[in-house]
mmCIF file of C-alpha atoms in Angstrom:
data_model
loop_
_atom_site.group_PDB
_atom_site.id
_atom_site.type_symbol
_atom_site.label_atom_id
_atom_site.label_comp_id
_atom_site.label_asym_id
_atom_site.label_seq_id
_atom_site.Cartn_x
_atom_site.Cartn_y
_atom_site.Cartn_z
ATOM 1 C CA UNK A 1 -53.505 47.175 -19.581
ATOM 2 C CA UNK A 2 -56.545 45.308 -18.442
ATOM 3 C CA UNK A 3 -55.890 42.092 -17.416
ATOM 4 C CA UNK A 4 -56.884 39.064 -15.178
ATOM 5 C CA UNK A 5 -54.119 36.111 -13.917
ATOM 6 C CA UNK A 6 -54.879 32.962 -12.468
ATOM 7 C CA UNK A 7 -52.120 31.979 -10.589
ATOM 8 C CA UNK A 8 -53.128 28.389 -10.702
ATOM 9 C CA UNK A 9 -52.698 25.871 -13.615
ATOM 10 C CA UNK A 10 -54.033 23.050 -11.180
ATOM 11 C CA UNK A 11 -56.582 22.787 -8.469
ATOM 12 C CA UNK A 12 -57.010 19.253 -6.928
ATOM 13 C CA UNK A 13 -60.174 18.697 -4.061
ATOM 14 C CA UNK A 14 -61.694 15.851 -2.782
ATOM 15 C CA UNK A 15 -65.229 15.542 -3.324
ATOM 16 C CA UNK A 16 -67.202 16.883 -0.948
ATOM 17 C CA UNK A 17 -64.472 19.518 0.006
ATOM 18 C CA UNK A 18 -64.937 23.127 -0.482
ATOM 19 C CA UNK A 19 -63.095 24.582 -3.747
ATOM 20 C CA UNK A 20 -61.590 27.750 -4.422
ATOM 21 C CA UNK A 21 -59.911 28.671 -7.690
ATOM 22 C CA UNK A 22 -58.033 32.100 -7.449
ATOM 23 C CA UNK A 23 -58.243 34.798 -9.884
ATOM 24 C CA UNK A 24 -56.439 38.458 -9.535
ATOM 25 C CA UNK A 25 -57.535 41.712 -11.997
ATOM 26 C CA UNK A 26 -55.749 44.637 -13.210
ATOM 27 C CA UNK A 27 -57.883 47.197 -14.713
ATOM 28 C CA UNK A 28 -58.285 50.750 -14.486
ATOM 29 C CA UNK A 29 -61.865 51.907 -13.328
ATOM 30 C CA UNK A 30 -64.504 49.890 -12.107
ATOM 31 C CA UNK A 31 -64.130 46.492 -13.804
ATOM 32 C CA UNK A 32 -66.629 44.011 -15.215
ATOM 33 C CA UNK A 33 -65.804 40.399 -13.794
ATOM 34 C CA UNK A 34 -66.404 37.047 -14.993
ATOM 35 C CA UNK A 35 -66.422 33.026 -14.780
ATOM 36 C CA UNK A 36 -66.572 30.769 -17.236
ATOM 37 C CA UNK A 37 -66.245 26.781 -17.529
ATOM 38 C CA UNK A 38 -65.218 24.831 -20.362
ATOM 39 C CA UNK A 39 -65.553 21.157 -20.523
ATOM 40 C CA UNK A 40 -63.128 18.709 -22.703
ATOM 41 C CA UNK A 41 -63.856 20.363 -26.648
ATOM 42 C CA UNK A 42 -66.691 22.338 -26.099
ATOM 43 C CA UNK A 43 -67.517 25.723 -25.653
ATOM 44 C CA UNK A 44 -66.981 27.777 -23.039
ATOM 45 C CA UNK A 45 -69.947 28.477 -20.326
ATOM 46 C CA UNK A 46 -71.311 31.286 -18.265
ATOM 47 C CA UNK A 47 -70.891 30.799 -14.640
ATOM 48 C CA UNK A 48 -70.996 34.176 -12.899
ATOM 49 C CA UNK A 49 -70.676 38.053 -13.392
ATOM 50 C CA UNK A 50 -69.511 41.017 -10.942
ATOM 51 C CA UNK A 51 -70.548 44.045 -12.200
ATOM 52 C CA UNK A 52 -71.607 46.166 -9.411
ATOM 53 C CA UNK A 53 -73.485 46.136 -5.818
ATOM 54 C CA UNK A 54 -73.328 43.109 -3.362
ATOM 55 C CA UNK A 55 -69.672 41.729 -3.494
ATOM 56 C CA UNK A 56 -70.462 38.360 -3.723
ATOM 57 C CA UNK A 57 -71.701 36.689 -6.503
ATOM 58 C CA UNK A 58 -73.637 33.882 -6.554
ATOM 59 C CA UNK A 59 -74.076 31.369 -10.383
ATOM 60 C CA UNK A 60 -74.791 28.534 -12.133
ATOM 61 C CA UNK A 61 -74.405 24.772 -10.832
ATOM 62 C CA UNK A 62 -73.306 26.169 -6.661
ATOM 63 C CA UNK A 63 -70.391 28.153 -7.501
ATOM 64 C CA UNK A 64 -70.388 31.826 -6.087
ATOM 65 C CA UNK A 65 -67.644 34.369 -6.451
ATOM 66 C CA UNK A 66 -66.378 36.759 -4.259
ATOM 67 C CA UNK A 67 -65.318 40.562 -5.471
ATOM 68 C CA UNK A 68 -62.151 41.935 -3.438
ATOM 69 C CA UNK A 69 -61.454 45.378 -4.197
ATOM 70 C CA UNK A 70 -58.896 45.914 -2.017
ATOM 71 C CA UNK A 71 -56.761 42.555 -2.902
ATOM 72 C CA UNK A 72 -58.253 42.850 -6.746
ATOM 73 C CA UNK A 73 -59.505 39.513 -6.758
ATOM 74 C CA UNK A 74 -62.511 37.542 -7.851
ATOM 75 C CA UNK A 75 -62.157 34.114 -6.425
ATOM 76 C CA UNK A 76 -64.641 31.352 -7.388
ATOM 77 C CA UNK A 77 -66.043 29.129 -4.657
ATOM 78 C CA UNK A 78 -68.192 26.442 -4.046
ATOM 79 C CA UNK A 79 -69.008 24.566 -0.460
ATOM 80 C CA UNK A 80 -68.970 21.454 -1.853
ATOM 81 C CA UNK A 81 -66.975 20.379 -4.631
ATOM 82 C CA UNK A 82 -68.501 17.269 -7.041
ATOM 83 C CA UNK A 83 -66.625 15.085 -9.806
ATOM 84 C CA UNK A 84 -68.785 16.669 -12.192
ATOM 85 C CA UNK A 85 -67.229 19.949 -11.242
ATOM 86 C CA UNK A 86 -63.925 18.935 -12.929
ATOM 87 C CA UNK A 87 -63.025 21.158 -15.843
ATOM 88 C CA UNK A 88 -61.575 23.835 -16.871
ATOM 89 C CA UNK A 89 -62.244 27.090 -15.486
ATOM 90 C CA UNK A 90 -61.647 30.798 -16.693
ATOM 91 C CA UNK A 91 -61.431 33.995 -15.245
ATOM 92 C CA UNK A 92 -62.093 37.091 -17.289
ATOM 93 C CA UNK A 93 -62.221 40.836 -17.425
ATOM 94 C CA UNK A 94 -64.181 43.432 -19.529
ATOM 95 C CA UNK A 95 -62.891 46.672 -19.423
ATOM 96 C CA UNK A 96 -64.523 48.378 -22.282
ATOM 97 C CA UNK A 97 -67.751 46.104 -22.576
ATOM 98 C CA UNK A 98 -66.490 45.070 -26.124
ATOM 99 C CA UNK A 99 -64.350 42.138 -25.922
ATOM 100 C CA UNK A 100 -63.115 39.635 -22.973
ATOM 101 C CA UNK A 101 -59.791 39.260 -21.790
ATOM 102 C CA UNK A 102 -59.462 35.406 -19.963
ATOM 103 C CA UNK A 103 -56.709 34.368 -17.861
ATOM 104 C CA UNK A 104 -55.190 31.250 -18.654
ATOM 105 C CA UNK A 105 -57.428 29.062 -17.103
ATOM 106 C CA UNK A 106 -57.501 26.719 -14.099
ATOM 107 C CA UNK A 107 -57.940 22.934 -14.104
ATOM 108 C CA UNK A 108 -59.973 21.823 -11.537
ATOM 109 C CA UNK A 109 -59.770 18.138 -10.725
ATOM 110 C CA UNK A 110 -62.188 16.303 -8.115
ATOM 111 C CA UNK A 111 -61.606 12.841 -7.047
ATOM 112 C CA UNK A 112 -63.901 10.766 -5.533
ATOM 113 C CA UNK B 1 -83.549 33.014 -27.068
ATOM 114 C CA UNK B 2 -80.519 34.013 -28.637
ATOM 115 C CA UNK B 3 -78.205 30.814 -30.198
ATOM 116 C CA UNK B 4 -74.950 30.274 -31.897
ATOM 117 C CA UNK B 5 -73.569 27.933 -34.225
ATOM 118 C CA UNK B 6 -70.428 26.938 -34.967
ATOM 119 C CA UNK B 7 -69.037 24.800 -37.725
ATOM 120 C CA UNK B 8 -67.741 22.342 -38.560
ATOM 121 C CA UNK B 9 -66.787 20.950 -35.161
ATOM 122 C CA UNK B 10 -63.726 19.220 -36.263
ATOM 123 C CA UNK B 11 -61.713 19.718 -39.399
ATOM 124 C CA UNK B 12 -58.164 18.860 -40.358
ATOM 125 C CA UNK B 13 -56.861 20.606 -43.243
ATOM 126 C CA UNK B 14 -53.089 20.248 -44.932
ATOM 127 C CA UNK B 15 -50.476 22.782 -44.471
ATOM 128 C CA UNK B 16 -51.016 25.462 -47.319
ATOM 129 C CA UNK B 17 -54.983 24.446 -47.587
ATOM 130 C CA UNK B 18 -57.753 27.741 -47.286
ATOM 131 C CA UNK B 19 -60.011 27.968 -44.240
ATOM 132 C CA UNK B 20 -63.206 28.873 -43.661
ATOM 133 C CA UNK B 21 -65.063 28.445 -40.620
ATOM 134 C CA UNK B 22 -68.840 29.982 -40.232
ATOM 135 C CA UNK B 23 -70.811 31.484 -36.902
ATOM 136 C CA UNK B 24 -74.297 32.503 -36.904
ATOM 137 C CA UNK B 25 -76.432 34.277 -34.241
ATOM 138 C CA UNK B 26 -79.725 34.058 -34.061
ATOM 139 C CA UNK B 27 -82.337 35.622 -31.995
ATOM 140 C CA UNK B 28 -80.861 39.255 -31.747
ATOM 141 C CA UNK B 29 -79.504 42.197 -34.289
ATOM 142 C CA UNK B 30 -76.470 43.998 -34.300
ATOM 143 C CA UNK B 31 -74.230 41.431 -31.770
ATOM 144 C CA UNK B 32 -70.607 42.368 -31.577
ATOM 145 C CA UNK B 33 -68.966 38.963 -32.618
ATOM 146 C CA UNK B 34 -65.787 37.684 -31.983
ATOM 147 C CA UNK B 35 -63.308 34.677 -32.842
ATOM 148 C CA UNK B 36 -61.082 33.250 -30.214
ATOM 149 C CA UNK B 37 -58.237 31.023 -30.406
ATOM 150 C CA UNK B 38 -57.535 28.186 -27.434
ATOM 151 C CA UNK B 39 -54.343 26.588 -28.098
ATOM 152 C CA UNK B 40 -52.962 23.575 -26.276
ATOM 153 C CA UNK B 41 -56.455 23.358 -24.598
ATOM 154 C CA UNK B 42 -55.580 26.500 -22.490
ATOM 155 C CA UNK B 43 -55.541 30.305 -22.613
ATOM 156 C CA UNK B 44 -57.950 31.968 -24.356
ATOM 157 C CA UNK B 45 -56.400 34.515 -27.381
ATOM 158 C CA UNK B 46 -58.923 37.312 -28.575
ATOM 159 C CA UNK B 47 -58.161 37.021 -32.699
ATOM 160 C CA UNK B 48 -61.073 39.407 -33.887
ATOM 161 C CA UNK B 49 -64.248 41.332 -32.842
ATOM 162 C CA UNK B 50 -66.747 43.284 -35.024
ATOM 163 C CA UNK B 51 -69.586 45.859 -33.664
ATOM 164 C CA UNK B 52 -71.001 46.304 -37.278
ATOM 165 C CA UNK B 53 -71.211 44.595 -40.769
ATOM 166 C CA UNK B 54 -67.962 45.370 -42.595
ATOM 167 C CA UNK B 55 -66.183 46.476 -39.016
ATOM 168 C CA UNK B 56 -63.564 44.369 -37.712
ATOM 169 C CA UNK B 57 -60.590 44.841 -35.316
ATOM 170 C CA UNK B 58 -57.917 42.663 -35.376
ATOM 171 C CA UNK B 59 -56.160 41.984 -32.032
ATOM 172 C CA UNK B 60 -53.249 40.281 -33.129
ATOM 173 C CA UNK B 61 -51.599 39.896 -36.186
ATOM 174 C CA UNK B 62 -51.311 36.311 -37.694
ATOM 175 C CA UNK B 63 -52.187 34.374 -41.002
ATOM 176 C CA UNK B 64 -55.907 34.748 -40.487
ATOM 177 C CA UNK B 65 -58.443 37.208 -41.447
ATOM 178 C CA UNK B 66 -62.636 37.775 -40.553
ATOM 179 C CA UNK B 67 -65.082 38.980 -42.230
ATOM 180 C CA UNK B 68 -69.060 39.962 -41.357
ATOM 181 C CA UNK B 69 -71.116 40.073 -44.069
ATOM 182 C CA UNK B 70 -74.255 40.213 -42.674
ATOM 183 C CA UNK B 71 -75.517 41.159 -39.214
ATOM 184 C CA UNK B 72 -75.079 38.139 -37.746
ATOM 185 C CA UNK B 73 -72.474 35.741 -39.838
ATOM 186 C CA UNK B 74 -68.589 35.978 -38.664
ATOM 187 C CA UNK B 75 -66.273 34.322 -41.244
ATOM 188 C CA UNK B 76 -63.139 33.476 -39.831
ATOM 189 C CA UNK B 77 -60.542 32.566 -42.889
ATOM 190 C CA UNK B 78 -57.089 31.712 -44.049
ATOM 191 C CA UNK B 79 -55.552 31.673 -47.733
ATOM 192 C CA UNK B 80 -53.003 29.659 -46.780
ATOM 193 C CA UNK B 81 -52.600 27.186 -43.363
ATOM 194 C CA UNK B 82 -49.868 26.883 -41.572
ATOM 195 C CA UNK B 83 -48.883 24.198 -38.920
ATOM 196 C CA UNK B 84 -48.756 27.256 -36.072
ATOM 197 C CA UNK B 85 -53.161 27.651 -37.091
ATOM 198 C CA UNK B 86 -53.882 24.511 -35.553
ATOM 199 C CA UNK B 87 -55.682 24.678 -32.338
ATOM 200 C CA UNK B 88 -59.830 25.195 -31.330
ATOM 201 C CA UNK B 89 -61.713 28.141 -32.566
ATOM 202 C CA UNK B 90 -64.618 29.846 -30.553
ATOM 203 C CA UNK B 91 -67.220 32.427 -31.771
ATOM 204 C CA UNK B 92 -68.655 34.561 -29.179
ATOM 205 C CA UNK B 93 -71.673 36.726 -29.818
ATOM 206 C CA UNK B 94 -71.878 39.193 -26.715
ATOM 207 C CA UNK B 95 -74.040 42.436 -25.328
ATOM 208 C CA UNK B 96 -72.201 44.528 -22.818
ATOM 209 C CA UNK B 97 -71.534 42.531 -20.191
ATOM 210 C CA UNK B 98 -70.998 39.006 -21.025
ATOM 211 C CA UNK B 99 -69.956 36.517 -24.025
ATOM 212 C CA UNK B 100 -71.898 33.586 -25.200
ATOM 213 C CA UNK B 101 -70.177 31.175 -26.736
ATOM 214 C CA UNK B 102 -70.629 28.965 -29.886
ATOM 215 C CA UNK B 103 -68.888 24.557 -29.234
ATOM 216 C CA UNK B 104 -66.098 25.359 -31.052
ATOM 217 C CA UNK B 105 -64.090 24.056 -34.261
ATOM 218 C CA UNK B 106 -61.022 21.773 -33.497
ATOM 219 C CA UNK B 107 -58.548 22.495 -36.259
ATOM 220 C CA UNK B 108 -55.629 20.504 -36.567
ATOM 221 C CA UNK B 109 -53.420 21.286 -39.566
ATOM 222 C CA UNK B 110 -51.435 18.496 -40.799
#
């Protein structure tokens, strides 16, 4: 089965902190890798793909994300963390290029 | 530029009520489609996809149904609610390596 866990249901940094929020695959082949963000009742948005070449990945708004065959991960980072960055945050995997599989999700909380 | 919509945005509906929530694409042909399901405000479930007009795949099975009858409407529906439906619905339109997602309908079945 193709799938991605996030190990995670909380992530708490201080602003200004670096941030990491952990995410772990399972596929067969070479897999397509994602992050998404979703903010309170809105739709979910594109942060980052892996889909081949240089293992890290850089995205949207600072985050960058870090493709580990050997530990099958995809971690998403960012140097420095910012309120703004608190959300929700979703891993996901497409093995067959038709449909997503997400982890559960990760909430990311950053006080001031 | 490709965009989706999504409505209505919010929508409460009685136990036993019909559903029908809408998604349109614009700005490309021939998008596979899909319907997620977020409940509790985590965990994303895959519901139903469609390559084609008239082709859907059902992931799991449940008290809902889709339908595409044109190239670029997804119909997500429901004869009859139940308390279990309630939760927010997302449309995706995607090419082969990502999903772009529509804001989402909050259902809450009462």
């Amino acid at each position: 089965a193709q799938s991605v866990a996030q190990p995670e249901d909380q992530v708490n940094v201080a602003e200004g902190n670096p941030l990491t929020v952990k995410c772990t695959y399972s596929v067969s082949g070479n897999p397509y890798l994602f992050w998404y963000v979703q903010y309170p009742n809105r739709g979910l948005q594109f942060l980052l793909k892996y889909i081949t070449g240089d293992n890290l990945v850089k995205g949207s708004y600072g985050f960058e994300a870090e493709f580990n065959k050997s530990q099958t991960s995809f971690h998403l980072k960012k140097p420095s963390a910012l309120v703004s960055d608190s959300a929700l945050y979703f891993c996901a995997v497409s093995p067959t290029g038709y449909a997503l599989n997400f982890g559960k999700g990760t909430s990311l909380l950053v006080t001031p | 530029s490709q965009t989706i919509h999504q409505w209505p945005a919010t929508l409460v509906q009685p136990v036993g009520s019909p559903l029908s929530l809408e998604c349109t694409v614009e700005g490309t042909s021939n998008p596979n489609l899909y319907w997620y399901r977020q409940a509790a405000g985590r965990g994303l479930q895959l519901l139903f996809y469609s390559v084609g007009i008239g082709q859907i795949s059902s992931e799991v099975p449940q008290n809902l149904s889709a339908s595409r009858p044109q190239d670029r409407q997804f119909i997500l529906s429901s004869k009859k609610l139940l308390l279990s439906d309630s939760g927010f619905y997302l449309c995706a339109w995607g090419g082969d390596t990502e999903a772009f997602f529509g804001q989402g309908t909050r259902l809450t079945v009462v």
